[in-house]
Amino acid sequence: MDGSFEIGKLAGIPIKIHYTFFLIIPIFAIIIGTQIELTVSLVEQVFGLTEPIDTSLITEGFMPYILGVLVSFLLFVGVFLHEMAHSVVALHKGMKVSSITLFILGGASEIETEVSPRPRDELPMAIAGPLMSLFIGLVSEGIAYASLISIPDPAVAGLFFYIFGYLGLLNIILFAFNLLPAFPMDGGRVLRALLAIWLPIEKATRIAAEIGRVVAIIFGIIGLISFNVILILIAVFIYLGAGQEVTMIRYTQLLAGVTVRDAMTTPVTTVSPEMPVTDAMDLMYSTRHLGFPVLEHGNLAGMVTLHDIQTASGIDRDALQVRDIMTQEVITIKPEDDLYDALKILAPNTIGRIPVVENGEVTGIVTRTDILKLMEIREVSGTKTVQSLLKP
């Protein structure tokens, strides 16, 4: 996820924080701090207390806002454990977990699944997160009850009861919310896994996504009527996430069994580091290609693209060589790699092409356009293999 930075690893999984994460803590702190009496009353009602708790420590000075920060932080610890539960099950199923990222709307585990996720794998993986939230909620509720019984000081008991009671309530709400049958919520994945027992995965995904869109529209309408910005943001998040899930499944289905070799362009037009930038521009114009691998003594030294030329100073352009503007850190891929892997590299990055390297030599180049064209052909041709389509 762009805008994220890694803070460490756990069980070999990179843990990242998105910059939006730092917005939600103060927002939650302000919301909780300004509504402290309301939330105290809510927790008391949920627990069915016959007598109100001592709130002298809870409402004193800046304590409401300090509690807001504390509860927000502990909530996101729960969100992290929620995502870790997904990831641990995924690792157990033999999948690769690229990272866990915390951001403004919660957390996300980047799990590399099979082309068609199997229900027996997706179901336990999807349900593990909500069950972890439920477990945290119930444990927190137990600590809250224990605080009232075991702590003799009423003010301290009230403070602990509020922290863990509110935290438990939030985690149980998180459990219920995540089980909504709407992508990209866990409930949407649970629904798809159940539908996929009887239906093709693509059809199961479309049904679950459409249900997700309906839920998003309902949330959006309620948010607009009640002027609730958070509900509106959640509605947009769910609606876009549902569409992205359908798109991803469509891509994985169309690219199943296709390798980079099937889509790459070969032979490759290359340039040398000493070539004048003006000559590289002329070559782009004549070949209609917007980027070339740069070879030095037969080895890949970089990539030069139209974007590199555009960012160079127009005044000095006539005096520049390719080596002065080329990108030296180049992502490469092998001919036998899955084409879907190439798409996953191209999609989140600004690059439009990847050199294909075999035994140290550049044997081809694959672009986003190459992949999309092949997908269009496969969609029209139905079940035909790529090899049969490439036959003259």
Short mmCIF file of C-alpha atoms in Angstrom, two decimals:
data_model
loop_
_atom_site.label_atom_id
_atom_site.label_comp_id
_atom_site.label_asym_id
_atom_site.label_seq_id
_atom_site.Cartn_x
_atom_site.Cartn_y
_atom_site.Cartn_z
CA MET A 1 0.00 0.00 0.00
CA ASP A 2 1.46 3.37 -1.05
CA GLY A 3 2.21 5.82 1.76
CA SER A 4 3.17 3.05 4.19
CA PHE A 5 6.40 2.40 6.05
CA GLU A 6 7.63 -0.73 7.78
CA ILE A 7 8.04 -0.70 11.57
CA GLY A 8 9.20 -4.29 12.03
CA LYS A 9 8.40 -7.94 11.43
CA LEU A 10 6.44 -10.55 13.34
CA ALA A 11 6.55 -14.23 12.36
CA GLY A 12 8.41 -13.09 9.26
CA ILE A 13 5.55 -10.78 8.21
CA PRO A 14 6.44 -7.11 7.57
CA ILE A 15 4.27 -4.82 9.74
CA LYS A 16 3.53 -1.46 8.13
CA ILE A 17 1.76 1.72 9.15
CA HIS A 18 0.01 3.96 6.64
CA TYR A 19 0.30 7.71 7.22
CA THR A 20 -3.51 7.91 7.63
CA PHE A 21 -3.16 5.82 10.79
CA PHE A 22 -1.77 8.88 12.56
CA LEU A 23 -4.97 10.79 11.76
CA ILE A 24 -7.38 8.34 13.33
CA ILE A 25 -5.78 8.26 16.82
CA PRO A 26 -6.29 12.00 17.51
CA ILE A 27 -9.73 11.89 15.85
CA PHE A 28 -10.81 9.01 18.11
CA ALA A 29 -9.24 10.73 21.12
CA ILE A 30 -11.27 13.89 20.50
CA ILE A 31 -14.49 11.96 19.87
CA ILE A 32 -14.08 9.85 23.01
CA GLY A 33 -12.84 12.77 25.09
CA THR A 34 -15.74 15.05 24.22
CA GLN A 35 -18.31 12.28 24.73
CA ILE A 36 -16.83 10.67 27.82
CA GLU A 37 -20.01 10.87 29.92
CA LEU A 38 -22.08 9.43 27.09
CA THR A 39 -19.72 6.48 26.58
CA VAL A 40 -19.52 5.83 30.34
CA SER A 41 -23.33 5.66 30.44
CA LEU A 42 -23.33 3.38 27.37
CA VAL A 43 -20.88 0.93 28.95
CA GLU A 44 -22.89 0.91 32.19
CA GLN A 45 -26.09 0.12 30.28
CA VAL A 46 -24.46 -2.63 28.23
CA PHE A 47 -23.17 -4.28 31.41
CA GLY A 48 -26.52 -3.80 33.13
CA LEU A 49 -25.06 -2.11 36.20
CA THR A 50 -27.64 -1.19 38.84
CA GLU A 51 -25.41 1.52 40.31
CA PRO A 52 -23.22 4.00 38.35
CA ILE A 53 -19.45 3.66 38.58
CA ASP A 54 -17.20 6.25 40.22
CA THR A 55 -16.11 8.59 37.40
CA SER A 56 -13.94 10.98 39.43
CA LEU A 57 -10.71 9.78 37.74
CA ILE A 58 -12.33 9.34 34.31
CA THR A 59 -13.61 12.91 33.96
CA GLU A 60 -10.82 14.73 35.79
CA GLY A 61 -8.88 17.38 33.82
CA PHE A 62 -7.43 16.09 30.55
CA MET A 63 -8.10 12.47 31.53
CA PRO A 64 -11.00 12.07 29.00
CA TYR A 65 -8.61 12.82 26.13
CA ILE A 66 -5.83 10.69 27.59
CA LEU A 67 -8.33 7.83 27.83
CA GLY A 68 -9.36 8.56 24.24
CA VAL A 69 -5.76 8.08 23.08
CA LEU A 70 -5.35 4.94 25.22
CA VAL A 71 -8.59 3.29 24.10
CA SER A 72 -7.84 4.16 20.44
CA PHE A 73 -4.36 2.66 20.70
CA LEU A 74 -5.63 -0.51 22.37
CA LEU A 75 -8.38 -0.80 19.75
CA PHE A 76 -5.78 -0.76 16.99
CA VAL A 77 -3.74 -3.34 18.87
CA GLY A 78 -6.89 -5.46 18.60
CA VAL A 79 -7.14 -4.64 14.88
CA PHE A 80 -3.53 -5.75 14.46
CA LEU A 81 -4.23 -9.05 16.27
CA HIS A 82 -7.33 -9.43 14.06
CA GLU A 83 -5.11 -9.19 10.96
CA MET A 84 -2.48 -11.47 12.49
CA ALA A 85 -5.16 -14.13 12.95
CA HIS A 86 -5.92 -13.95 9.21
CA SER A 87 -2.22 -14.13 8.41
CA VAL A 88 -1.41 -17.05 10.73
CA VAL A 89 -4.16 -19.16 9.16
CA ALA A 90 -2.95 -18.13 5.69
CA LEU A 91 0.61 -19.20 6.55
CA HIS A 92 -0.74 -22.49 7.90
CA LYS A 93 -2.51 -23.01 4.57
CA GLY A 94 0.77 -22.53 2.71
CA MET A 95 0.06 -19.01 1.47
CA LYS A 96 2.47 -16.09 1.49
CA VAL A 97 1.69 -13.01 3.58
CA SER A 98 3.46 -9.99 2.08
CA SER A 99 2.57 -7.52 4.84
CA ILE A 100 0.08 -6.25 7.40
CA THR A 101 -0.78 -2.55 7.15
CA LEU A 102 -2.64 -0.42 9.68
CA PHE A 103 -4.47 2.60 8.22
CA ILE A 104 -7.32 5.00 8.99
CA LEU A 105 -10.15 2.50 8.45
CA GLY A 106 -8.49 -0.41 10.25
CA GLY A 107 -6.02 -2.96 8.94
CA ALA A 108 -5.28 -5.02 5.86
CA SER A 109 -3.33 -8.23 5.33
CA GLU A 110 -1.76 -8.61 1.91
CA ILE A 111 -2.10 -12.33 1.31
CA GLU A 112 -1.02 -13.97 -1.93
CA THR A 113 -3.65 -16.61 -2.62
CA GLU A 114 -4.14 -19.09 -5.40
CA VAL A 115 -5.66 -18.01 -8.71
CA SER A 116 -8.99 -19.37 -7.46
CA PRO A 117 -9.23 -19.35 -3.65
CA ARG A 118 -10.53 -22.67 -2.36
CA PRO A 119 -13.49 -22.52 0.05
CA ARG A 120 -11.76 -24.83 2.53
CA ASP A 121 -8.87 -22.35 2.68
CA GLU A 122 -10.72 -19.05 2.45
CA LEU A 123 -13.44 -19.87 5.00
CA PRO A 124 -11.19 -20.45 8.04
CA MET A 125 -8.88 -17.64 6.96
CA ALA A 126 -11.77 -15.16 6.67
CA ILE A 127 -13.46 -16.15 9.93
CA ALA A 128 -10.22 -16.14 11.98
CA GLY A 129 -10.05 -12.33 12.18
CA PRO A 130 -13.59 -11.74 13.50
CA LEU A 131 -13.18 -14.60 15.99
CA MET A 132 -10.01 -12.94 17.29
CA SER A 133 -11.94 -9.66 17.74
CA LEU A 134 -14.67 -11.55 19.60
CA PHE A 135 -12.08 -13.24 21.81
CA ILE A 136 -10.43 -9.89 22.65
CA GLY A 137 -13.86 -8.40 23.34
CA LEU A 138 -14.90 -11.17 25.71
CA VAL A 139 -11.56 -11.14 27.56
CA SER A 140 -11.79 -7.35 27.93
CA GLU A 141 -15.33 -7.66 29.25
CA GLY A 142 -14.12 -10.24 31.77
CA ILE A 143 -11.33 -7.90 32.94
CA ALA A 144 -13.88 -5.09 33.28
CA TYR A 145 -16.11 -7.21 35.52
CA ALA A 146 -13.11 -8.39 37.52
CA SER A 147 -12.02 -4.78 38.07
CA LEU A 148 -15.28 -3.90 39.81
CA ILE A 149 -15.00 -6.93 42.07
CA SER A 150 -11.28 -7.03 42.87
CA ILE A 151 -10.15 -3.37 43.05
CA PRO A 152 -11.09 -1.82 46.42
CA ASP A 153 -10.70 1.84 45.36
CA PRO A 154 -14.01 2.81 43.62
CA ALA A 155 -12.35 5.49 41.47
CA VAL A 156 -9.59 3.15 40.23
CA ALA A 157 -12.13 0.35 39.75
CA GLY A 158 -14.32 2.70 37.73
CA LEU A 159 -11.35 3.74 35.58
CA PHE A 160 -10.33 0.14 34.76
CA PHE A 161 -13.95 -0.86 34.24
CA TYR A 162 -14.44 1.92 31.71
CA ILE A 163 -11.23 1.25 29.77
CA PHE A 164 -11.73 -2.50 29.40
CA GLY A 165 -15.52 -2.35 29.23
CA TYR A 166 -15.44 0.16 26.37
CA LEU A 167 -12.59 -1.69 24.67
CA GLY A 168 -14.53 -4.96 24.91
CA LEU A 169 -17.65 -3.33 23.50
CA LEU A 170 -15.69 -1.85 20.55
CA ASN A 171 -14.10 -5.22 19.73
CA ILE A 172 -17.46 -7.00 19.81
CA ILE A 173 -18.86 -4.31 17.49
CA LEU A 174 -15.80 -4.87 15.28
CA PHE A 175 -16.57 -8.60 15.28
CA ALA A 176 -20.18 -8.00 14.21
CA PHE A 177 -19.28 -5.32 11.66
CA ASN A 178 -16.67 -7.50 9.97
CA LEU A 179 -19.21 -10.28 9.53
CA LEU A 180 -21.41 -8.09 7.31
CA PRO A 181 -21.79 -9.99 4.01
CA ALA A 182 -20.00 -7.26 2.05
CA PHE A 183 -16.64 -7.13 0.33
CA PRO A 184 -14.01 -6.26 1.39
CA MET A 185 -15.28 -7.15 4.89
CA ASP A 186 -14.50 -10.61 6.21
CA GLY A 187 -18.19 -11.48 6.04
CA GLY A 188 -18.08 -10.98 2.28
CA ARG A 189 -15.24 -13.49 2.03
CA VAL A 190 -17.10 -15.93 4.28
CA LEU A 191 -20.15 -15.58 2.04
CA ARG A 192 -18.07 -16.14 -1.08
CA ALA A 193 -16.42 -19.21 0.42
CA LEU A 194 -19.84 -20.69 1.22
CA LEU A 195 -21.24 -19.85 -2.24
CA ALA A 196 -18.13 -21.25 -3.92
CA ILE A 197 -18.91 -24.68 -2.52
CA TRP A 198 -21.72 -24.89 -5.10
CA LEU A 199 -20.89 -22.15 -7.62
CA PRO A 200 -17.86 -21.21 -9.74
CA ILE A 201 -15.58 -18.82 -7.84
CA GLU A 202 -16.16 -15.95 -10.27
CA LYS A 203 -19.95 -16.18 -9.95
CA ALA A 204 -19.69 -16.50 -6.17
CA THR A 205 -17.52 -13.39 -6.10
CA ARG A 206 -19.98 -11.41 -8.22
CA ILE A 207 -22.92 -12.33 -5.98
CA ALA A 208 -21.00 -11.44 -2.81
CA ALA A 209 -19.79 -8.19 -4.40
CA GLU A 210 -23.31 -7.17 -5.44
CA ILE A 211 -24.55 -7.78 -1.90
CA GLY A 212 -21.63 -5.67 -0.70
CA ARG A 213 -22.63 -2.82 -2.99
CA VAL A 214 -26.19 -2.93 -1.68
CA VAL A 215 -24.89 -2.76 1.90
CA ALA A 216 -22.61 0.15 0.90
CA ILE A 217 -25.55 2.06 -0.63
CA ILE A 218 -27.63 1.54 2.53
CA PHE A 219 -24.74 2.78 4.69
CA GLY A 220 -24.28 5.76 2.37
CA ILE A 221 -27.96 6.74 2.55
CA ILE A 222 -27.99 6.43 6.36
CA GLY A 223 -24.78 8.45 6.52
CA LEU A 224 -26.19 11.24 4.35
CA ILE A 225 -29.46 11.39 6.28
CA SER A 226 -27.69 11.47 9.65
CA PHE A 227 -24.76 13.62 8.42
CA ASN A 228 -22.40 10.86 9.62
CA VAL A 229 -19.09 11.30 7.78
CA ILE A 230 -17.65 8.02 9.10
CA LEU A 231 -20.60 6.01 7.73
CA ILE A 232 -20.21 7.73 4.35
CA LEU A 233 -16.48 6.88 4.28
CA ILE A 234 -17.23 3.26 5.19
CA ALA A 235 -19.88 3.12 2.43
CA VAL A 236 -17.37 4.37 -0.16
CA PHE A 237 -14.73 1.95 1.13
CA ILE A 238 -17.10 -1.04 0.87
CA TYR A 239 -18.47 -0.04 -2.55
CA LEU A 240 -15.02 0.42 -4.11
CA GLY A 241 -13.67 -2.69 -2.38
CA ALA A 242 -16.48 -4.82 -3.83
CA GLY A 243 -15.65 -3.64 -7.33
CA GLN A 244 -11.94 -4.25 -6.86
CA GLU A 245 -12.60 -7.81 -5.68
CA VAL A 246 -14.60 -8.60 -8.85
CA THR A 247 -11.84 -7.08 -10.99
CA MET A 248 -9.12 -9.05 -9.22
CA ILE A 249 -10.95 -12.36 -9.66
CA ARG A 250 -11.57 -11.54 -13.32
CA TYR A 251 -7.85 -10.86 -13.81
CA THR A 252 -6.75 -14.02 -12.02
CA GLN A 253 -9.20 -16.13 -14.03
CA LEU A 254 -8.14 -14.66 -17.38
CA LEU A 255 -4.43 -14.98 -16.58
CA ALA A 256 -4.59 -18.48 -15.10
CA GLY A 257 -1.81 -20.62 -16.54
CA VAL A 258 -0.35 -17.76 -18.59
CA THR A 259 3.37 -16.99 -18.29
CA VAL A 260 5.33 -13.85 -19.05
CA ARG A 261 6.78 -15.57 -22.12
CA ASP A 262 3.27 -15.75 -23.62
CA ALA A 263 2.80 -11.97 -23.55
CA MET A 264 6.25 -10.42 -23.78
CA THR A 265 7.48 -8.53 -26.82
CA THR A 266 10.62 -9.91 -28.43
CA PRO A 267 13.17 -9.10 -29.82
CA VAL A 268 13.72 -6.05 -27.67
CA THR A 269 14.92 -2.68 -28.89
CA THR A 270 17.72 -1.60 -26.56
CA VAL A 271 19.87 1.51 -26.28
CA SER A 272 23.35 2.22 -24.93
CA PRO A 273 24.17 4.56 -22.05
CA GLU A 274 26.15 6.78 -24.47
CA MET A 275 23.21 7.40 -26.81
CA PRO A 276 22.21 11.10 -26.92
CA VAL A 277 18.82 11.76 -25.37
CA THR A 278 17.66 13.38 -28.61
CA ASP A 279 18.38 10.11 -30.47
CA ALA A 280 16.42 8.17 -27.85
CA MET A 281 13.49 10.53 -28.45
CA ASP A 282 13.71 9.92 -32.20
CA LEU A 283 13.79 6.15 -31.57
CA MET A 284 10.64 6.40 -29.44
CA TYR A 285 8.92 8.33 -32.20
CA SER A 286 9.88 5.84 -34.93
CA THR A 287 9.11 2.66 -32.94
CA ARG A 288 6.11 4.01 -30.98
CA HIS A 289 7.70 2.52 -27.84
CA LEU A 290 7.86 4.71 -24.74
CA GLY A 291 10.74 2.97 -22.97
CA PHE A 292 13.86 0.93 -23.69
CA PRO A 293 16.23 -1.23 -21.64
CA VAL A 294 19.71 0.25 -21.44
CA LEU A 295 22.49 -2.30 -22.05
CA GLU A 296 26.13 -1.75 -21.16
CA HIS A 297 28.58 -4.46 -22.22
CA GLY A 298 25.61 -6.79 -22.68
CA ASN A 299 24.30 -6.28 -19.16
CA LEU A 300 21.14 -4.46 -18.11
CA ALA A 301 22.22 -1.08 -16.74
CA GLY A 302 18.87 0.65 -16.51
CA MET A 303 15.68 1.76 -18.25
CA VAL A 304 15.02 5.00 -20.10
CA THR A 305 11.43 6.11 -20.63
CA LEU A 306 9.56 9.08 -22.03
CA HIS A 307 8.88 10.12 -18.44
CA ASP A 308 12.64 10.26 -17.77
CA ILE A 309 13.08 12.52 -20.80
CA GLN A 310 10.18 14.75 -19.82
CA THR A 311 11.59 15.32 -16.33
CA ALA A 312 15.00 16.27 -17.73
CA SER A 313 15.73 19.95 -18.25
CA GLY A 314 14.69 21.04 -21.75
CA ILE A 315 17.62 23.46 -21.92
CA ASP A 316 20.25 20.77 -21.26
CA ARG A 317 18.47 17.95 -23.11
CA ASP A 318 20.58 18.28 -26.29
CA ALA A 319 23.76 17.77 -24.27
CA LEU A 320 22.51 14.84 -22.20
CA GLN A 321 23.15 11.15 -22.74
CA VAL A 322 20.85 8.29 -21.79
CA ARG A 323 23.06 7.45 -18.78
CA ASP A 324 22.31 10.91 -17.34
CA ILE A 325 18.54 10.37 -17.10
CA MET A 326 17.97 6.60 -17.05
CA THR A 327 16.49 4.75 -14.07
CA GLN A 328 19.19 2.48 -12.68
CA GLU A 329 17.12 0.46 -10.19
CA VAL A 330 15.14 -1.74 -12.56
CA ILE A 331 12.55 -4.37 -11.62
CA THR A 332 12.95 -7.47 -13.80
CA ILE A 333 10.97 -10.67 -14.28
CA LYS A 334 11.65 -14.13 -15.73
CA PRO A 335 9.93 -15.62 -18.81
CA GLU A 336 8.57 -18.58 -16.80
CA ASP A 337 6.99 -16.36 -14.11
CA ASP A 338 3.20 -16.06 -14.01
CA LEU A 339 1.89 -13.14 -16.01
CA TYR A 340 -0.35 -12.26 -13.08
CA ASP A 341 2.83 -11.60 -11.07
CA ALA A 342 3.89 -9.08 -13.70
CA LEU A 343 0.48 -7.38 -13.46
CA LYS A 344 0.81 -7.17 -9.67
CA ILE A 345 4.15 -5.41 -10.12
CA LEU A 346 2.86 -3.00 -12.76
CA ALA A 347 -0.49 -2.13 -11.15
CA PRO A 348 0.65 -0.34 -7.96
CA ASN A 349 3.76 1.25 -9.51
CA THR A 350 4.19 4.08 -11.97
CA ILE A 351 6.25 1.92 -14.33
CA GLY A 352 4.60 0.77 -17.54
CA ARG A 353 6.99 -1.99 -18.60
CA ILE A 354 9.23 -4.68 -17.13
CA PRO A 355 12.35 -6.14 -18.82
CA VAL A 356 12.28 -9.93 -19.06
CA VAL A 357 15.66 -11.42 -18.12
CA GLU A 358 16.74 -15.00 -18.74
CA ASN A 359 20.22 -16.28 -17.87
CA GLY A 360 21.41 -12.71 -17.40
CA GLU A 361 20.21 -11.55 -20.84
CA VAL A 362 17.27 -9.30 -21.70
CA THR A 363 15.09 -11.56 -23.86
CA GLY A 364 11.89 -9.53 -23.92
CA ILE A 365 9.80 -6.79 -22.41
CA VAL A 366 6.27 -6.97 -21.03
CA THR A 367 4.02 -3.92 -20.72
CA ARG A 368 0.70 -3.19 -19.08
CA THR A 369 -0.78 -2.85 -22.59
CA ASP A 370 0.52 -6.31 -23.57
CA ILE A 371 -1.22 -7.86 -20.56
CA LEU A 372 -4.53 -6.05 -21.10
CA LYS A 373 -4.60 -7.01 -24.80
CA LEU A 374 -3.99 -10.67 -23.98
CA MET A 375 -6.74 -10.55 -21.36
CA GLU A 376 -9.19 -9.11 -23.89
CA ILE A 377 -8.33 -11.90 -26.34
CA ARG A 378 -8.77 -14.59 -23.68
CA GLU A 379 -12.08 -13.11 -22.57
CA VAL A 380 -13.43 -13.26 -26.12
CA SER A 381 -11.93 -16.69 -26.90
CA GLY A 382 -13.33 -18.32 -23.77
CA THR A 383 -11.53 -21.52 -22.79
CA LYS A 384 -8.89 -21.54 -25.53
CA THR A 385 -5.33 -21.72 -24.29
CA VAL A 386 -2.82 -18.98 -24.92
CA GLN A 387 -0.67 -21.34 -26.91
CA SER A 388 -3.52 -22.09 -29.36
CA LEU A 389 -4.23 -18.38 -29.73
CA LEU A 390 -0.60 -17.64 -30.56
CA LYS A 391 -0.42 -20.20 -33.35
CA PRO A 392 -0.15 -18.57 -36.81
#
